[in-house]
Structure formats: structure tokens, C-alpha cells
PDB file of C-alpha atoms in Angstrom:
ATOM      1  CA  MET A   1     120.242  65.083  35.537  1.00 57.00           C
ATOM      2  CA  ALA A   2     121.829  64.931  32.099  1.00 64.00           C
ATOM      3  CA  ARG A   3     121.515  61.844  29.927  1.00 66.00           C
ATOM      4  CA  ARG A   4     124.691  60.017  29.009  1.00 65.00           C
ATOM      5  CA  ALA A   5     125.357  58.955  25.442  1.00 62.00           C
ATOM      6  CA  SER A   6     124.883  55.275  24.715  1.00 62.00           C
ATOM      7  CA  SER A   7     128.091  53.445  23.874  1.00 66.00           C
ATOM      8  CA  SER A   8     126.440  50.311  22.457  1.00 73.00           C
ATOM      9  CA  VAL A   9     125.483  49.831  18.810  1.00 73.00           C
ATOM     10  CA  SER A  10     121.766  49.845  18.173  1.00 76.00           C
ATOM     11  CA  PRO A  11     120.108  46.535  17.172  1.00 77.00           C
ATOM     12  CA  GLY A  12     118.752  48.219  14.022  1.00 78.00           C
ATOM     13  CA  ILE A  13     122.261  48.965  12.755  1.00 77.00           C
ATOM     14  CA  ILE A  14     123.402  45.407  13.479  1.00 78.00           C
ATOM     15  CA  ALA A  15     120.392  43.992  11.604  1.00 74.00           C
ATOM     16  CA  GLY A  16     121.074  46.333   8.662  1.00 74.00           C
ATOM     17  CA  VAL A  17     124.722  45.280   8.426  1.00 73.00           C
ATOM     18  CA  VAL A  18     123.808  41.563   8.608  1.00 75.00           C
ATOM     19  CA  PHE A  19     121.148  42.036   5.913  1.00 76.00           C
ATOM     20  CA  ALA A  20     123.645  43.848   3.646  1.00 74.00           C
ATOM     21  CA  LEU A  21     126.214  41.064   4.113  1.00 75.00           C
ATOM     22  CA  VAL A  22     123.641  38.397   3.211  1.00 74.00           C
ATOM     23  CA  ILE A  23     122.676  40.299   0.045  1.00 79.00           C
ATOM     24  CA  LEU A  24     126.356  40.751  -0.854  1.00 75.00           C
ATOM     25  CA  ALA A  25     127.092  37.024  -0.344  1.00 74.00           C
ATOM     26  CA  ALA A  26     124.084  36.004  -2.466  1.00 71.00           C
ATOM     27  CA  GLY A  27     125.218  38.325  -5.262  1.00 70.00           C
ATOM     28  CA  ALA A  28     128.756  36.934  -5.124  1.00 67.00           C
ATOM     29  CA  LEU A  29     127.460  33.355  -5.368  1.00 66.00           C
ATOM     30  CA  PHE A  30     125.306  34.272  -8.351  1.00 64.00           C
ATOM     31  CA  LEU A  31     128.262  35.860 -10.155  1.00 62.00           C
ATOM     32  CA  LEU A  32     130.657  33.034  -9.317  1.00 60.00           C
ATOM     33  CA  LYS A  33     128.243  30.311 -10.388  1.00 61.00           C
ATOM     34  CA  GLY A  34     127.523  32.058 -13.671  1.00 55.00           C
ATOM     35  CA  GLU A  35     125.097  30.852 -16.264  1.00 56.00           C
ATOM     36  CA  ALA A  36     124.613  27.210 -17.061  1.00 63.00           C
ATOM     37  CA  SER A  37     126.888  25.930 -19.777  1.00 75.00           C
ATOM     38  CA  ALA A  38     125.534  24.645 -23.085  1.00 82.00           C
ATOM     39  CA  ILE A  39     127.265  21.390 -22.136  1.00 87.00           C
ATOM     40  CA  ASP A  40     124.714  20.911 -19.351  1.00 87.00           C
ATOM     41  CA  ASP A  41     121.801  21.175 -21.791  1.00 88.00           C
ATOM     42  CA  ALA A  42     123.247  18.863 -24.446  1.00 91.00           C
ATOM     43  CA  THR A  43     122.238  15.231 -24.877  1.00 92.00           C
ATOM     44  CA  GLU A  44     124.887  12.622 -24.090  1.00 94.00           C
ATOM     45  CA  LEU A  45     126.340  11.152 -27.301  1.00 94.00           C
ATOM     46  CA  PRO A  46     125.284   7.481 -27.446  1.00 92.00           C
ATOM     47  CA  VAL A  47     128.859   6.270 -27.909  1.00 91.00           C
ATOM     48  CA  ALA A  48     128.098   2.598 -28.533  1.00 87.00           C
ATOM     49  CA  GLU A  49     125.641   3.502 -31.297  1.00 89.00           C
ATOM     50  CA  TRP A  50     128.017   6.167 -32.660  1.00 88.00           C
ATOM     51  CA  GLN A  51     130.784   3.554 -32.853  1.00 85.00           C
ATOM     52  CA  LYS A  52     128.566   0.871 -34.391  1.00 86.00           C
ATOM     53  CA  GLU A  53     126.914   3.128 -37.000  1.00 84.00           C
ATOM     54  CA  GLY A  54     130.045   5.092 -37.896  1.00 82.00           C
ATOM     55  CA  GLY A  55     128.787   8.429 -36.589  1.00 85.00           C
ATOM     56  CA  ARG A  56     127.224   9.794 -39.766  1.00 88.00           C
ATOM     57  CA  ILE A  57     123.693   9.287 -38.474  1.00 91.00           C
ATOM     58  CA  PHE A  58     124.488  11.905 -35.819  1.00 92.00           C
ATOM     59  CA  ALA A  59     125.739  14.507 -38.345  1.00 93.00           C
ATOM     60  CA  GLY A  60     124.623  18.022 -37.529  1.00 93.00           C
ATOM     61  CA  GLY A  61     123.646  17.246 -33.938  1.00 93.00           C
ATOM     62  CA  GLU A  62     125.142  18.724 -30.769  1.00 95.00           C
ATOM     63  CA  TYR A  63     126.062  16.302 -28.027  1.00 95.00           C
ATOM     64  CA  ARG A  64     127.957  16.049 -24.750  1.00 95.00           C
ATOM     65  CA  ILE A  65     130.947  13.712 -24.426  1.00 95.00           C
ATOM     66  CA  GLY A  66     132.599  13.123 -21.074  1.00 95.00           C
ATOM     67  CA  GLY A  67     135.658  11.036 -20.429  1.00 95.00           C
ATOM     68  CA  THR A  68     139.364  10.783 -19.791  1.00 96.00           C
ATOM     69  CA  LEU A  69     141.824  12.288 -22.258  1.00 95.00           C
ATOM     70  CA  PHE A  70     143.872   9.354 -23.528  1.00 94.00           C
ATOM     71  CA  ASN A  71     146.021  11.015 -26.191  1.00 93.00           C
ATOM     72  CA  ARG A  72     146.191  14.122 -28.391  1.00 91.00           C
ATOM     73  CA  TYR A  73     148.124  15.422 -31.361  1.00 89.00           C
ATOM     74  CA  LEU A  74     148.132  18.372 -33.762  1.00 88.00           C
ATOM     75  CA  GLU A  75     146.906  18.014 -37.302  1.00 83.00           C
ATOM     76  CA  GLY A  76     146.989  21.268 -39.283  1.00 82.00           C
ATOM     77  CA  ASP A  77     144.877  23.901 -37.533  1.00 80.00           C
ATOM     78  CA  MET A  78     143.133  21.294 -35.370  1.00 84.00           C
ATOM     79  CA  GLU A  79     144.046  19.252 -32.355  1.00 91.00           C
ATOM     80  CA  ILE A  80     142.805  15.663 -32.382  1.00 93.00           C
ATOM     81  CA  ALA A  81     142.102  14.207 -28.949  1.00 94.00           C
ATOM     82  CA  ILE A  82     141.231  10.629 -28.087  1.00 95.00           C
ATOM     83  CA  VAL A  83     138.762  10.535 -25.200  1.00 96.00           C
ATOM     84  CA  GLN A  84     138.143   7.288 -23.314  1.00 96.00           C
ATOM     85  CA  VAL A  85     134.394   7.255 -22.631  1.00 95.00           C
ATOM     86  CA  ASP A  86     133.054   4.743 -20.112  1.00 92.00           C
ATOM     87  CA  THR A  87     130.096   2.741 -21.418  1.00 88.00           C
ATOM     88  CA  GLN A  88     128.180  -0.265 -20.132  1.00 87.00           C
ATOM     89  CA  THR A  89     130.378  -2.533 -22.259  1.00 86.00           C
ATOM     90  CA  GLY A  90     133.640  -0.890 -21.163  1.00 89.00           C
ATOM     91  CA  PRO A  91     135.728   2.120 -22.190  1.00 91.00           C
ATOM     92  CA  VAL A  92     135.417   3.280 -25.807  1.00 92.00           C
ATOM     93  CA  PRO A  93     138.000   5.565 -27.480  1.00 94.00           C
ATOM     94  CA  VAL A  94     136.270   8.491 -29.199  1.00 95.00           C
ATOM     95  CA  PRO A  95     138.310  10.864 -31.392  1.00 95.00           C
ATOM     96  CA  VAL A  96     137.281  14.513 -31.203  1.00 95.00           C
ATOM     97  CA  SER A  97     138.541  17.368 -33.341  1.00 94.00           C
ATOM     98  CA  ILE A  98     139.362  20.544 -31.399  1.00 93.00           C
ATOM     99  CA  PRO A  99     139.726  23.756 -33.434  1.00 91.00           C
ATOM    100  CA  LEU A 100     142.577  25.787 -31.941  1.00 85.00           C
ATOM    101  CA  GLU A 101     140.305  28.823 -31.434  1.00 85.00           C
ATOM    102  CA  VAL A 102     137.985  26.716 -29.240  1.00 85.00           C
ATOM    103  CA  LYS A 103     140.724  25.297 -27.028  1.00 76.00           C
ATOM    104  CA  THR A 104     140.352  27.292 -23.811  1.00 75.00           C
ATOM    105  CA  VAL A 105     141.630  24.655 -21.393  1.00 80.00           C
ATOM    106  CA  ASN A 106     145.155  23.266 -21.154  1.00 85.00           C
ATOM    107  CA  LEU A 107     144.420  19.611 -21.863  1.00 89.00           C
ATOM    108  CA  GLU A 108     146.381  17.044 -19.865  1.00 92.00           C
ATOM    109  CA  ARG A 109     146.497  13.317 -20.483  1.00 93.00           C
ATOM    110  CA  ASN A 110     144.643  11.121 -17.973  1.00 94.00           C
ATOM    111  CA  SER A 111     142.466  14.058 -16.865  1.00 95.00           C
ATOM    112  CA  ASP A 112     138.676  14.128 -17.091  1.00 95.00           C
ATOM    113  CA  TYR A 113     136.871  16.584 -19.385  1.00 95.00           C
ATOM    114  CA  GLU A 114     133.453  17.272 -20.794  1.00 94.00           C
ATOM    115  CA  PHE A 115     133.066  18.396 -24.384  1.00 95.00           C
ATOM    116  CA  LEU A 116     130.176  19.953 -26.255  1.00 95.00           C
ATOM    117  CA  VAL A 117     130.564  18.607 -29.777  1.00 96.00           C
ATOM    118  CA  LYS A 118     128.817  19.046 -33.092  1.00 95.00           C
ATOM    119  CA  VAL A 119     129.097  15.999 -35.313  1.00 95.00           C
ATOM    120  CA  ASP A 120     130.263  16.936 -38.831  1.00 94.00           C
ATOM    121  CA  GLN A 121     129.121  15.303 -42.091  1.00 93.00           C
ATOM    122  CA  GLU A 122     131.787  12.582 -41.845  1.00 92.00           C
ATOM    123  CA  GLY A 123     130.644  11.648 -38.328  1.00 92.00           C
ATOM    124  CA  MET A 124     133.589  13.294 -36.533  1.00 93.00           C
ATOM    125  CA  PRO A 125     132.719  15.118 -33.291  1.00 95.00           C
ATOM    126  CA  VAL A 126     134.033  18.706 -33.506  1.00 95.00           C
ATOM    127  CA  VAL A 127     134.429  20.413 -30.125  1.00 95.00           C
ATOM    128  CA  GLN A 128     132.452  23.606 -29.490  1.00 94.00           C
ATOM    129  CA  GLU A 129     133.176  23.951 -25.753  1.00 92.00           C
ATOM    130  CA  ILE A 130     135.475  22.287 -23.188  1.00 92.00           C
ATOM    131  CA  ARG A 131     135.433  22.132 -19.401  1.00 90.00           C
ATOM    132  CA  ASN A 132     137.137  20.144 -16.658  1.00 89.00           C
ATOM    133  CA  ARG A 133     135.041  17.472 -14.954  1.00 83.00           C
TER     134      ARG A 133
END
């Protein structure tokens, strides 16, 4: 008696396809997540101390500032943004200077953002990187 061909898919093929899909999904998650931003590694700017001391003591340092965009305007080749940062004593307006070549996000008032800033010699935070919160 002749053997008939099997019409079902072998369990080995099913396991191979499932394994390939898992590997593909893990690779996609890795690519979508990307590398950690420098913002994540930066120290939070101590806003109350920055405000009290005038900012110059932080000159040269890189910090993270997170808050709500209150206002913004152009000044030469820079955009100046006022960020409302929540502190223990209440919201504090912090001006940040955004070079036009750094601005990669369309900033909207009353939206939340995180900024990586480097404080210049005058104590003004200059934005290095921007992302939505």
C-alpha cells in the first residue's frame, strides 16, 4: 500500500517560524527604542539655586531642564524660550537660549519638553538637545 503525503505542517516548521518572528520583533523593538539620550544621563539643574545664585556658578556644566513652554521669541540667530519648571516652592520661569541649528522639535506653548542645556559664562542655559516629555 502506498503512503499518502501529509497535508499538515510539521511542528518543526511552526517552531522555526515562531522563533524567527520573536527574533524579528526583538530587533524591531531595539531599533525603535534607540540609544539612550544624553538628556537621560544629565543631572537635573537645581533651579532654585540657579535662580538664587544667578546661574554663573553652573557655567560650563551640562544639565537637564524639564517643564512647560510658557513663551518664546526670536533674538538674532537664537530663539529664547521661557520654561516653567515646577519646584518645591512653586513654578519658576527659566529662560533658555535655543540655537536655530539645535531646534529639531516644533515648540508649542503650554507643551512639556525636556532640554539638555550647557550653562554659558553668563549663567544662561543654552540648549544642546530637545525632546517632548
